[in-house]
Short mmCIF file of C-alpha atoms in Angstrom, two decimals:
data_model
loop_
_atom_site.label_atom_id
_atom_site.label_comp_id
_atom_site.label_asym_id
_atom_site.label_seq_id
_atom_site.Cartn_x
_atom_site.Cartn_y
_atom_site.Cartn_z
CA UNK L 355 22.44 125.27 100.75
CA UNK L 356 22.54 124.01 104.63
CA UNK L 357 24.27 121.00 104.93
CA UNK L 358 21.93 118.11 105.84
CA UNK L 359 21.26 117.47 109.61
CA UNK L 360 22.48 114.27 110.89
CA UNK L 361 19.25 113.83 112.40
CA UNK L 362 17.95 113.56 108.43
CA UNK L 363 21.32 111.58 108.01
CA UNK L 364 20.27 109.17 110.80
CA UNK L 365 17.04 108.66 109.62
CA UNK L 366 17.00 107.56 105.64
CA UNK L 367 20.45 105.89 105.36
CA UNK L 368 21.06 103.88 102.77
CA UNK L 369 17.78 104.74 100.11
CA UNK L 370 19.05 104.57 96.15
CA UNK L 371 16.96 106.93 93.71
CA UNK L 372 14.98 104.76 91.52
CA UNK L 373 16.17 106.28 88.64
CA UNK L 374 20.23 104.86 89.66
CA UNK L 375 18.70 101.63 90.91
CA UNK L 376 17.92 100.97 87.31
CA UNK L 377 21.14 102.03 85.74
CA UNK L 378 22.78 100.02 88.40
CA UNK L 379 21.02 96.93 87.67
CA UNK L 380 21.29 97.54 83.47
CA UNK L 381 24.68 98.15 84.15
CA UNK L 382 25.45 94.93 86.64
CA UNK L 383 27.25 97.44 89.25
CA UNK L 384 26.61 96.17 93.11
CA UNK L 385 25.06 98.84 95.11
CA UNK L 386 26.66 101.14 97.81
CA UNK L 387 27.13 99.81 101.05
CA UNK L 388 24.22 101.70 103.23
CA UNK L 389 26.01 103.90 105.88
CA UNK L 390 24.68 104.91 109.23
CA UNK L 391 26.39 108.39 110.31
CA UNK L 392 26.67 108.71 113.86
CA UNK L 393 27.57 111.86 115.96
CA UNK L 394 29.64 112.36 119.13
CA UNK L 395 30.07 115.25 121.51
CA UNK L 396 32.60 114.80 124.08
CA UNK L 397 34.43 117.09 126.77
CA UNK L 398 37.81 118.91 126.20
CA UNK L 399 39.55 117.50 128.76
CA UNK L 400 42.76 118.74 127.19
CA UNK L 401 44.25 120.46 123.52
CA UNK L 402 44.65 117.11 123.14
CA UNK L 403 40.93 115.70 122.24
CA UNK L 404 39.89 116.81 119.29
CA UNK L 405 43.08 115.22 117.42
CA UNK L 406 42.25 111.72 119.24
CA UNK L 407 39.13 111.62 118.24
CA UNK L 408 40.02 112.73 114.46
CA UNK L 409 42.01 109.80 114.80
CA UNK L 410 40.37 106.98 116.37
CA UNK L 411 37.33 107.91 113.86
CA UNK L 412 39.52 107.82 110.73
CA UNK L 413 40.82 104.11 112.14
CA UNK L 414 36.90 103.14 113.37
CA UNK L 415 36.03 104.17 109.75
CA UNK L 416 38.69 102.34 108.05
CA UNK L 417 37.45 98.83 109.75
CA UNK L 418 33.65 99.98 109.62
CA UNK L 419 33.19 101.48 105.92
CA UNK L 420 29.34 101.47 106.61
CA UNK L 421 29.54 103.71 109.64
CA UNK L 422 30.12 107.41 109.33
CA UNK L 423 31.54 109.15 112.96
CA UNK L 424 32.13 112.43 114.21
CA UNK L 425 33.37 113.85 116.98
CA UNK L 426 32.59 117.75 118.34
CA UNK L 427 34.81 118.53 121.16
CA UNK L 428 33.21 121.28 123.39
CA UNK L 429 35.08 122.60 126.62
CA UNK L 430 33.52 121.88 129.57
CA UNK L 431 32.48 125.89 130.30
CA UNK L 432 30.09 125.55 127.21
CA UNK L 433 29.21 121.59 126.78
CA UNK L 434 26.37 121.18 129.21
CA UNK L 435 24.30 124.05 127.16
CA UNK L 436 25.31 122.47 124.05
CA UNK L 437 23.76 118.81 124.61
CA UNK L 438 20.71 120.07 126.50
CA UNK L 439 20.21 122.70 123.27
CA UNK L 440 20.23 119.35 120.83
CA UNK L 441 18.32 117.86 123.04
CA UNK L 442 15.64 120.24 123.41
CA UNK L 443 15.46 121.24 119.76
CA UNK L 444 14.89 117.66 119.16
CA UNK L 445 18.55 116.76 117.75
CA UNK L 446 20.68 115.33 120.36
CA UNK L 447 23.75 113.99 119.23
CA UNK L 448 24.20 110.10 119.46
CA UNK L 449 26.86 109.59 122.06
CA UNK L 450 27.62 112.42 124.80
CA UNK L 451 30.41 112.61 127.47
CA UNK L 452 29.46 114.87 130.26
CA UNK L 453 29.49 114.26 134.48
CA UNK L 454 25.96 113.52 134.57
CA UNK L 455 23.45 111.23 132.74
CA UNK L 456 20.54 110.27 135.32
CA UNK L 457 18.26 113.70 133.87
CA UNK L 458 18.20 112.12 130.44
CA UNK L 459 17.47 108.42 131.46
CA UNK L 460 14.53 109.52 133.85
CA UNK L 461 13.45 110.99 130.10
CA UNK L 462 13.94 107.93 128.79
CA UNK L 463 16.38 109.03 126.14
CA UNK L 464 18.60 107.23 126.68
CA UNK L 465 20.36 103.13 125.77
CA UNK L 466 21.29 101.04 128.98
CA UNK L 467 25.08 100.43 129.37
CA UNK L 468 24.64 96.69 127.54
CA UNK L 469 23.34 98.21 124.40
CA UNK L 470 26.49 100.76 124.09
CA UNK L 471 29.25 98.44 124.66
CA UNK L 472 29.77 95.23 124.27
CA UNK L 473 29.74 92.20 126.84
CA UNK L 474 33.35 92.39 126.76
CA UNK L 475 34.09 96.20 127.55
CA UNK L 476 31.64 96.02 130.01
CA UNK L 477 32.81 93.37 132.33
CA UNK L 478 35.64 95.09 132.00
CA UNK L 479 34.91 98.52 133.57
CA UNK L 480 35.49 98.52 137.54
CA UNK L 481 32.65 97.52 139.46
CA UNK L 482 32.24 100.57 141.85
CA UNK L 483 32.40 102.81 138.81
CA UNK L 484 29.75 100.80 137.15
CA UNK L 485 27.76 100.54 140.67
CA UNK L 486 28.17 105.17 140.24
CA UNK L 487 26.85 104.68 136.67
CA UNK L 488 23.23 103.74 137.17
CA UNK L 489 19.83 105.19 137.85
CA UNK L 490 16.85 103.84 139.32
CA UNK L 491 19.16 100.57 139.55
CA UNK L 492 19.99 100.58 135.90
CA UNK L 493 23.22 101.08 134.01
CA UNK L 494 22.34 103.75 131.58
CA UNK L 495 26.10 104.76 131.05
CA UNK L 496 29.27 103.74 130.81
CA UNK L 497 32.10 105.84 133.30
CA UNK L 498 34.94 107.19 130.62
CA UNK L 499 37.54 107.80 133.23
CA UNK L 500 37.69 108.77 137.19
CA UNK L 501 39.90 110.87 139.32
CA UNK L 502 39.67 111.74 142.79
CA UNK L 503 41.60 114.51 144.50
CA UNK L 504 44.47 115.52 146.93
CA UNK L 505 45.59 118.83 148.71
CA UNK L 506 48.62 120.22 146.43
CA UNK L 507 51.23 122.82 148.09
CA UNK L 508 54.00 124.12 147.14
CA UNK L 509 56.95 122.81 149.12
CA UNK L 510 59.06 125.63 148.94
CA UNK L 511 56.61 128.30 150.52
CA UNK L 512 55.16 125.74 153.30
CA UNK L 513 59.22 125.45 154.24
CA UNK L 514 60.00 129.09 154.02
CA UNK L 515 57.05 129.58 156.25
CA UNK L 516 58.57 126.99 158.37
CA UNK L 517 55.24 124.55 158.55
CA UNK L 518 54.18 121.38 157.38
CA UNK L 519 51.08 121.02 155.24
CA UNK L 520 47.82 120.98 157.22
CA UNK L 521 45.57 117.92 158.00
CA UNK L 522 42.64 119.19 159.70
CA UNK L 523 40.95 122.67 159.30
CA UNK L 524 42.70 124.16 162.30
CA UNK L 525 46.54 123.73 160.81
CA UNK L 526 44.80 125.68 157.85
CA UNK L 527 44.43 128.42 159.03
CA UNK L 528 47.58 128.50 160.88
CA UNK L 529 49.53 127.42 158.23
CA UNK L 530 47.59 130.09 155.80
CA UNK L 531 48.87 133.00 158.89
CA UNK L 532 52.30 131.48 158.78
CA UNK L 533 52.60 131.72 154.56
CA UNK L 534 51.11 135.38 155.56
CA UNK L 535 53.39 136.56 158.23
CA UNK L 536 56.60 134.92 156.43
CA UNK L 537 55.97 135.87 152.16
CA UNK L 538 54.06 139.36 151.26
CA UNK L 539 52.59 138.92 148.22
CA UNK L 540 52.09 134.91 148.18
CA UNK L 541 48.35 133.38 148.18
CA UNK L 542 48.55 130.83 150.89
CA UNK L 543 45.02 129.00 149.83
CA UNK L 544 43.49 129.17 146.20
CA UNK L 545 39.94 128.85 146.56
CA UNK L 546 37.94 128.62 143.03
CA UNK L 547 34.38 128.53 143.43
CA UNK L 548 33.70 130.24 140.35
CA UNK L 549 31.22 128.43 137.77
CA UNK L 550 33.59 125.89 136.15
CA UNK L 551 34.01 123.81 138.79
CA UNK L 552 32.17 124.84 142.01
CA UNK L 553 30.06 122.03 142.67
CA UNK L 554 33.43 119.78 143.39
CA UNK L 555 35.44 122.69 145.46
CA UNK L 556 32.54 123.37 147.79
CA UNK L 557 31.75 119.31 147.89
CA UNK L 558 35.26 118.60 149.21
CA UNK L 559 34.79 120.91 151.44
CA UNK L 560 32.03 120.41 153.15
CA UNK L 561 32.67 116.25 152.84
CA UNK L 562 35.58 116.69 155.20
CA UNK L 563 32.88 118.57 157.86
CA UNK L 564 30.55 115.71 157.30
CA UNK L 565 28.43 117.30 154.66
CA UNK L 566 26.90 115.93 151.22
CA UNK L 567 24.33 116.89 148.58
CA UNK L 568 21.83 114.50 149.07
CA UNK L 569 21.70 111.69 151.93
CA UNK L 570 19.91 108.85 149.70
CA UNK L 571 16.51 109.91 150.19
CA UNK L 572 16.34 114.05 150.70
CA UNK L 573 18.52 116.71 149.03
CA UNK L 574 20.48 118.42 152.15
CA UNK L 575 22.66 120.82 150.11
CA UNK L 576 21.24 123.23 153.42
CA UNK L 577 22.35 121.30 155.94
CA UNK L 578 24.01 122.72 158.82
CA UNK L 579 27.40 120.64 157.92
CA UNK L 580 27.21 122.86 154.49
CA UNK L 581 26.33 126.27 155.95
CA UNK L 582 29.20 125.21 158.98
CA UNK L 583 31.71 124.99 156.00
CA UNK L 584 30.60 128.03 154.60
CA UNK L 585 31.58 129.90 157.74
CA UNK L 586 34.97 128.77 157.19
CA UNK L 587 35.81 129.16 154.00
CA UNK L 588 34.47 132.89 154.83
CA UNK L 589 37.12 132.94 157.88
CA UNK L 590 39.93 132.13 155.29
CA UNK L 591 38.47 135.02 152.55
CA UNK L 592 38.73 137.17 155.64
CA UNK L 593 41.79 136.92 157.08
CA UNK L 594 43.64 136.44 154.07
CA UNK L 595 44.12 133.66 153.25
CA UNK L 596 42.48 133.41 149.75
CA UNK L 597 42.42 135.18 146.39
CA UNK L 598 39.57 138.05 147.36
CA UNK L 599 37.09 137.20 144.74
CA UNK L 600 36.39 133.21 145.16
CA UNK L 601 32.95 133.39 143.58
CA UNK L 602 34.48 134.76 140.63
CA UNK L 603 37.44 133.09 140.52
CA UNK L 604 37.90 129.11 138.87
CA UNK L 605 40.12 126.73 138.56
CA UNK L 606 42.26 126.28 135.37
CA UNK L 607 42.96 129.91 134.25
CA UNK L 608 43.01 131.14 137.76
CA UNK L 609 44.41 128.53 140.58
CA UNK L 610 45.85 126.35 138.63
CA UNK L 611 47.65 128.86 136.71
CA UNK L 612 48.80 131.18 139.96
CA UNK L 613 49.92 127.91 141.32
CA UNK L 614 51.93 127.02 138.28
CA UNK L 615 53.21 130.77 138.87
CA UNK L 616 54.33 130.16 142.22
CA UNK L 617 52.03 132.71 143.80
CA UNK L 618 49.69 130.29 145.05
CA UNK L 619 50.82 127.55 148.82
CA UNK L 620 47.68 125.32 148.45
CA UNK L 621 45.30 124.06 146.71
CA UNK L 622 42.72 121.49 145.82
CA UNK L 623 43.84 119.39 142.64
CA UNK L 624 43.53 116.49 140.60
CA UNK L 625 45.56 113.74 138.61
CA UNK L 626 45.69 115.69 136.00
CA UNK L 627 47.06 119.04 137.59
CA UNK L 628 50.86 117.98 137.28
CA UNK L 629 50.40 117.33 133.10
CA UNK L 630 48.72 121.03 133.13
CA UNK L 631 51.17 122.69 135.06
CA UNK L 632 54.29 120.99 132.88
CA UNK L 633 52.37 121.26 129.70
CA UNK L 634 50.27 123.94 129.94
CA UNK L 635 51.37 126.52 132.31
CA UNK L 636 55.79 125.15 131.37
CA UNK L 637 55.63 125.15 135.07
CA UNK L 638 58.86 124.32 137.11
CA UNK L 639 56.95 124.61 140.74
CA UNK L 640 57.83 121.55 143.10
CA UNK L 641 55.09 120.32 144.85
CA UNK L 642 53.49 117.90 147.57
CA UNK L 643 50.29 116.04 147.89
CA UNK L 644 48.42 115.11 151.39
CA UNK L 645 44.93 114.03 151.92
CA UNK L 646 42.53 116.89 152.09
CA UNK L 647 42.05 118.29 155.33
CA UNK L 648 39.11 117.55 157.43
CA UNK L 649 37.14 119.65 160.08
CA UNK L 650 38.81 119.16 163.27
CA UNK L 651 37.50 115.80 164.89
CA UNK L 652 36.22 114.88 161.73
CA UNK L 653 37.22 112.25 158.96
CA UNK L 654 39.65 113.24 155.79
CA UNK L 655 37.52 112.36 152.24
CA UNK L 656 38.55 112.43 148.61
CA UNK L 657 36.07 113.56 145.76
CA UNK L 658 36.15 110.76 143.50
CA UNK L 659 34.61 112.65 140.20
CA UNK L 660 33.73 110.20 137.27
CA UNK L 661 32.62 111.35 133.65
CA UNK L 662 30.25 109.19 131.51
CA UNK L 663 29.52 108.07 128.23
CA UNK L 664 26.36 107.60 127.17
CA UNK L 665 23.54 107.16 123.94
CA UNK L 666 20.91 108.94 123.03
CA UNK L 667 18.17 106.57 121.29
CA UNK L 668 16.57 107.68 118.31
CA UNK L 669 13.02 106.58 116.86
CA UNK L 670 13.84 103.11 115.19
CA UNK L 671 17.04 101.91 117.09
CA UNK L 672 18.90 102.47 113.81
CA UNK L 673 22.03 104.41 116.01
CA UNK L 674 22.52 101.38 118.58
CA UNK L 675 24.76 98.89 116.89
CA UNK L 676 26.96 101.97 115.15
CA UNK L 677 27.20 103.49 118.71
CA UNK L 678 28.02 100.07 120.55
CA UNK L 679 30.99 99.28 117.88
CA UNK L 680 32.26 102.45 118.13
CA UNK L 681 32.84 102.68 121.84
CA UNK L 682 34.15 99.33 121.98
CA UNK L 683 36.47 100.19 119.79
CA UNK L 684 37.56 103.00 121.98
CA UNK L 685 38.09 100.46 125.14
CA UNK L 686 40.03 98.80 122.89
CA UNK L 687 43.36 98.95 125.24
CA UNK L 688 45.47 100.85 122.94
CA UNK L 689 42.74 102.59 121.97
CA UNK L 690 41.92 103.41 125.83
CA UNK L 691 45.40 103.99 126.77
CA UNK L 692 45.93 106.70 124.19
CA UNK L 693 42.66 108.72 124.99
CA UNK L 694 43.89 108.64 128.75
CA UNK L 695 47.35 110.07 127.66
CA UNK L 696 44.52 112.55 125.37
CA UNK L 697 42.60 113.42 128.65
CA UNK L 698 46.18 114.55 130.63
CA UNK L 699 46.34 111.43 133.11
CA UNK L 700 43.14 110.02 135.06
CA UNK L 701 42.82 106.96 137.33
CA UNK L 702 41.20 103.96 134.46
CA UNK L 703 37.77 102.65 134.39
CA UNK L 704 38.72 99.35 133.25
CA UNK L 705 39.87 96.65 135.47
CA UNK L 706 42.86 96.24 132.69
CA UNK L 707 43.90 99.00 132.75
CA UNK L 708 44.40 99.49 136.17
CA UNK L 709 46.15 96.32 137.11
CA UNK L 710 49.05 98.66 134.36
CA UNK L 711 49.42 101.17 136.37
CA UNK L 712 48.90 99.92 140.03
CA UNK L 713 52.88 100.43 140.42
CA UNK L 714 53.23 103.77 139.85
CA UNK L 715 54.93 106.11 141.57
CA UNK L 716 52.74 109.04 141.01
CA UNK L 717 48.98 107.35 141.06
CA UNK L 718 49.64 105.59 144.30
CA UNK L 719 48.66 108.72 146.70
CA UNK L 720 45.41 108.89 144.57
CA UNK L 721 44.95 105.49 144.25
CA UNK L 722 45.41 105.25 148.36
CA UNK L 723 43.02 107.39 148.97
CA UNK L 724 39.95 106.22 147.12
CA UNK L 725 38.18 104.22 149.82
CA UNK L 726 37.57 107.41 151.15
CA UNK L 727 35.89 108.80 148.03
CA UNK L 728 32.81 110.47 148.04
CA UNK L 729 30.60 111.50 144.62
CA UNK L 730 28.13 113.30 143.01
CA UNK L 731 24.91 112.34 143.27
CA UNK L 732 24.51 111.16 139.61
CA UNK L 733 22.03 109.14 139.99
CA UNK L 734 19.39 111.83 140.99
CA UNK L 735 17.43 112.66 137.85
CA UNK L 736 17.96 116.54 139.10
CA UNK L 737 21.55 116.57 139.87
CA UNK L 738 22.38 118.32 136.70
CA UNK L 739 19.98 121.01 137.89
CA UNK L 740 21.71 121.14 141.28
CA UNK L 741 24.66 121.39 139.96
CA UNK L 742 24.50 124.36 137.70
CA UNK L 743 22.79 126.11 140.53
CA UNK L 744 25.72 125.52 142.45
CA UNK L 745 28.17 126.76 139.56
CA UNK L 746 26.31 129.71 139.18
CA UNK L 747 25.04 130.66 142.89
CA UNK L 748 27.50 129.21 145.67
CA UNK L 749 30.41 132.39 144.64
CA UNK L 750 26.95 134.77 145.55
CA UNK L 751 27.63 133.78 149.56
CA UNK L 752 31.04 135.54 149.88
CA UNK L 753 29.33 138.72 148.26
CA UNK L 754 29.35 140.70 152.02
CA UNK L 755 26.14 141.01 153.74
CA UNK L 756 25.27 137.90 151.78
CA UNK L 757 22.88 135.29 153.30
CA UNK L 758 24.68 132.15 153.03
CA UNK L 759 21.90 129.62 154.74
CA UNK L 760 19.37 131.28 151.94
CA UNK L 761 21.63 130.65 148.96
CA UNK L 762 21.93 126.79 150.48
CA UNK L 763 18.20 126.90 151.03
CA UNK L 764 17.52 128.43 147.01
CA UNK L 765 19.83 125.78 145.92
CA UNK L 766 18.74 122.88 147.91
CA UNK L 767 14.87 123.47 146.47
CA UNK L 768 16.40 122.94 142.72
CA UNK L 769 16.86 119.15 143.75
CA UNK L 770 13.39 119.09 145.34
CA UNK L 771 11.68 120.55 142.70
CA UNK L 772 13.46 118.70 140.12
#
């Protein structure tokens, strides 16, 4: 027999056969408490997840015997086709963590931020991430954690090659010919614009030549800052400079990893790239951290990326008080602390948290930069859209005799028919 859907679960809790009612009440027994069973899928940030939330269920379970939790960890290659399947077979799950949200409140699916935390958590959360967790004005989630990013390089290839690491595009490329002429066999810049990540690579990018996704009223993913930075990247791929295949080629098993090797000078990383490369790669590298570098004449951004929680309403409102207990409970700060440590090191989303850390070594570089940061546009309804078009089409403009301003244009009408 199939196990019965949560969605079945969800929706007759608590009912007694008529038959046991009467034995119960013969008998003088006090019925069983009704239970509510809630579901959760959430990203695989690291190993690390799905033993968190084993254990901050079992302890949410322990204090809640009426509510019934469980988590589904799905890595992120694979979790944006696993909620949007639920969702369009009609069984979304009641919580999701993913980097976008705004598609499923325009729906209407989904609880505002109020109804999935409580008052507590919420004043809690930093105000700028709360400000990036809205749509048509509304909080509809809740951010789970932030990071921005930072140019990595490997200190002992940028001083064989007798440079310093580069600020504007310019001392890129020179410092790429310099790694070149000095260390056969060394990548000088890893450039992943595969599909696991694309959408922040190329954003970082083109933010430091001026360029965006959408400008607050038009989607501009075609601009002429975008197809400018384009060019470029294709000047590095062609002198060199890069790994030959950077539509193909992503982030965690490919520059992250060659980096962790010592193959790779530069690269675009995140918070978390020193607990991979110790943890995961048992690498020994020693490395640096600038700001990105910007176009020549132009300003230096970071890419502040922030992931959400959110919940998924179902017909009678019976999920909203099991879903608001049980991520409060998470923000708990011991609670929070731990699934930070889970995730491999991100910048907080609560104010509490922060104030922690503020004197660390390591997070001040990150934390410097983040006036700077630009983000997704998560608050377009189509932005998901857009952003798997990018994953899966931006790699297609360093195929040769490719037509980069028509892949921009292709993309760009995915937000404006979305």
């Amino acid at each position: 027999m199939e196990e019965v859907s949560t969605h079945m679960t969800k929706r007759f809790t608590g009912f007694v056969a008529l038959g046991a009612a009467g034995l119960l009440a013969v008998a003088g027994a006090v019925p069983a408490v009704a239970q509510t069973s809630i579901e959760m899928i959430a990203a695989q940030y690291t190993d690390n997840m799905q033993p968190y939330f084993d254990d901050l269920a079992a302890r949410f379970m322990e204090e809640n015997p009426d509510i019934d939790v469980t988590v589904q960890v799905v890595n992120w290659n694979d979790i944006d086709q696993v909620v949007t399947t639920r969702i369009a077979t009609g069984e979304p799950p009641d919580i999701a963590n993913l980097n976008y949200f705004a598609a499923f409140a325009a729906d209407d699916l989904l609880y505002t931020a109020d109804q999935i935390v409580d008052e507590a958590t919420l004043a809690d959360l930093i105000q700028g991430f709360r400000d990036n967790s809205k749509y048509d004005g509304v909080e509809y989630a809740v951010p789970d954690l932030a990071s921005d990013r930072l140019f990595f390089y490997n200190t002992a290839i940028l001083d064989a090659a007798g440079v310093e690491p580069p600020a504007t595009w310019s001392d890129v490329k020179a410092v790429c010919q310099a790694i070149l002429d000095t260390q056969p066999g060394i990548i000088p810049l890893a450039l992943p614009l595969g599909p696991e990540e694309a959408q922040a690579e190329f954003l970082i990018w083109a933010g430091g030549n001026g360029g965006q996704y959408f400008d607050g009223e038009n989607w501009v993913v075609n601009s002429a800052e975008n197809l400018e930075t384009l060019d470029f990247l294709q000047e590095l791929v062609d002198m060199g400079c890069t790994q030959p295949n950077p539509g193909s080629f992503n982030r965690t098993e490919g520059a992250f990893q060659l980096f962790g090797e010592g193959i790779v000078g530069m690269l675009n990383g995140a918070i978390f790239l020193p607990g991979e490369l110790e943890n995961t790669y048992q690498s020994d590298v020693e490395w640096g951290v600038v700001p990105f570098p910007a176009a020549d004449g132009k300003e230096s951004i970071t890419l502040g990326v922030q992931d959400y929680f959110f919940g998924f309403k179902n017909e009678d409102g019976s999920n909203q008080e099991a879903i608001q207990k049980f991520l409060s409970f998470l923000f708990i700060p011991d609670n929070y602390a731990a699934f930070l440590e889970a995730a491999g090191g991100f910048l907080p989303a609560t104010v509490s948290a922060g104030e922690t850390m503020s004197d660390d070594p390591f997070l001040a570089p990150f934390i410097e930069v983040l006036p700077s940061a630009i983000f997704y546009p998560s608050d377009q309804a189509a932005w998901g859209s857009v952003q798997g078009a990018i994953q899966d089409g931006i790699g297609a403009a360093f195929v040769p005799g490719a037509d980069k301003q028509a892949i921009l244009d292709e993309i760009n009408s995915v937000g404006e028919e979305g």
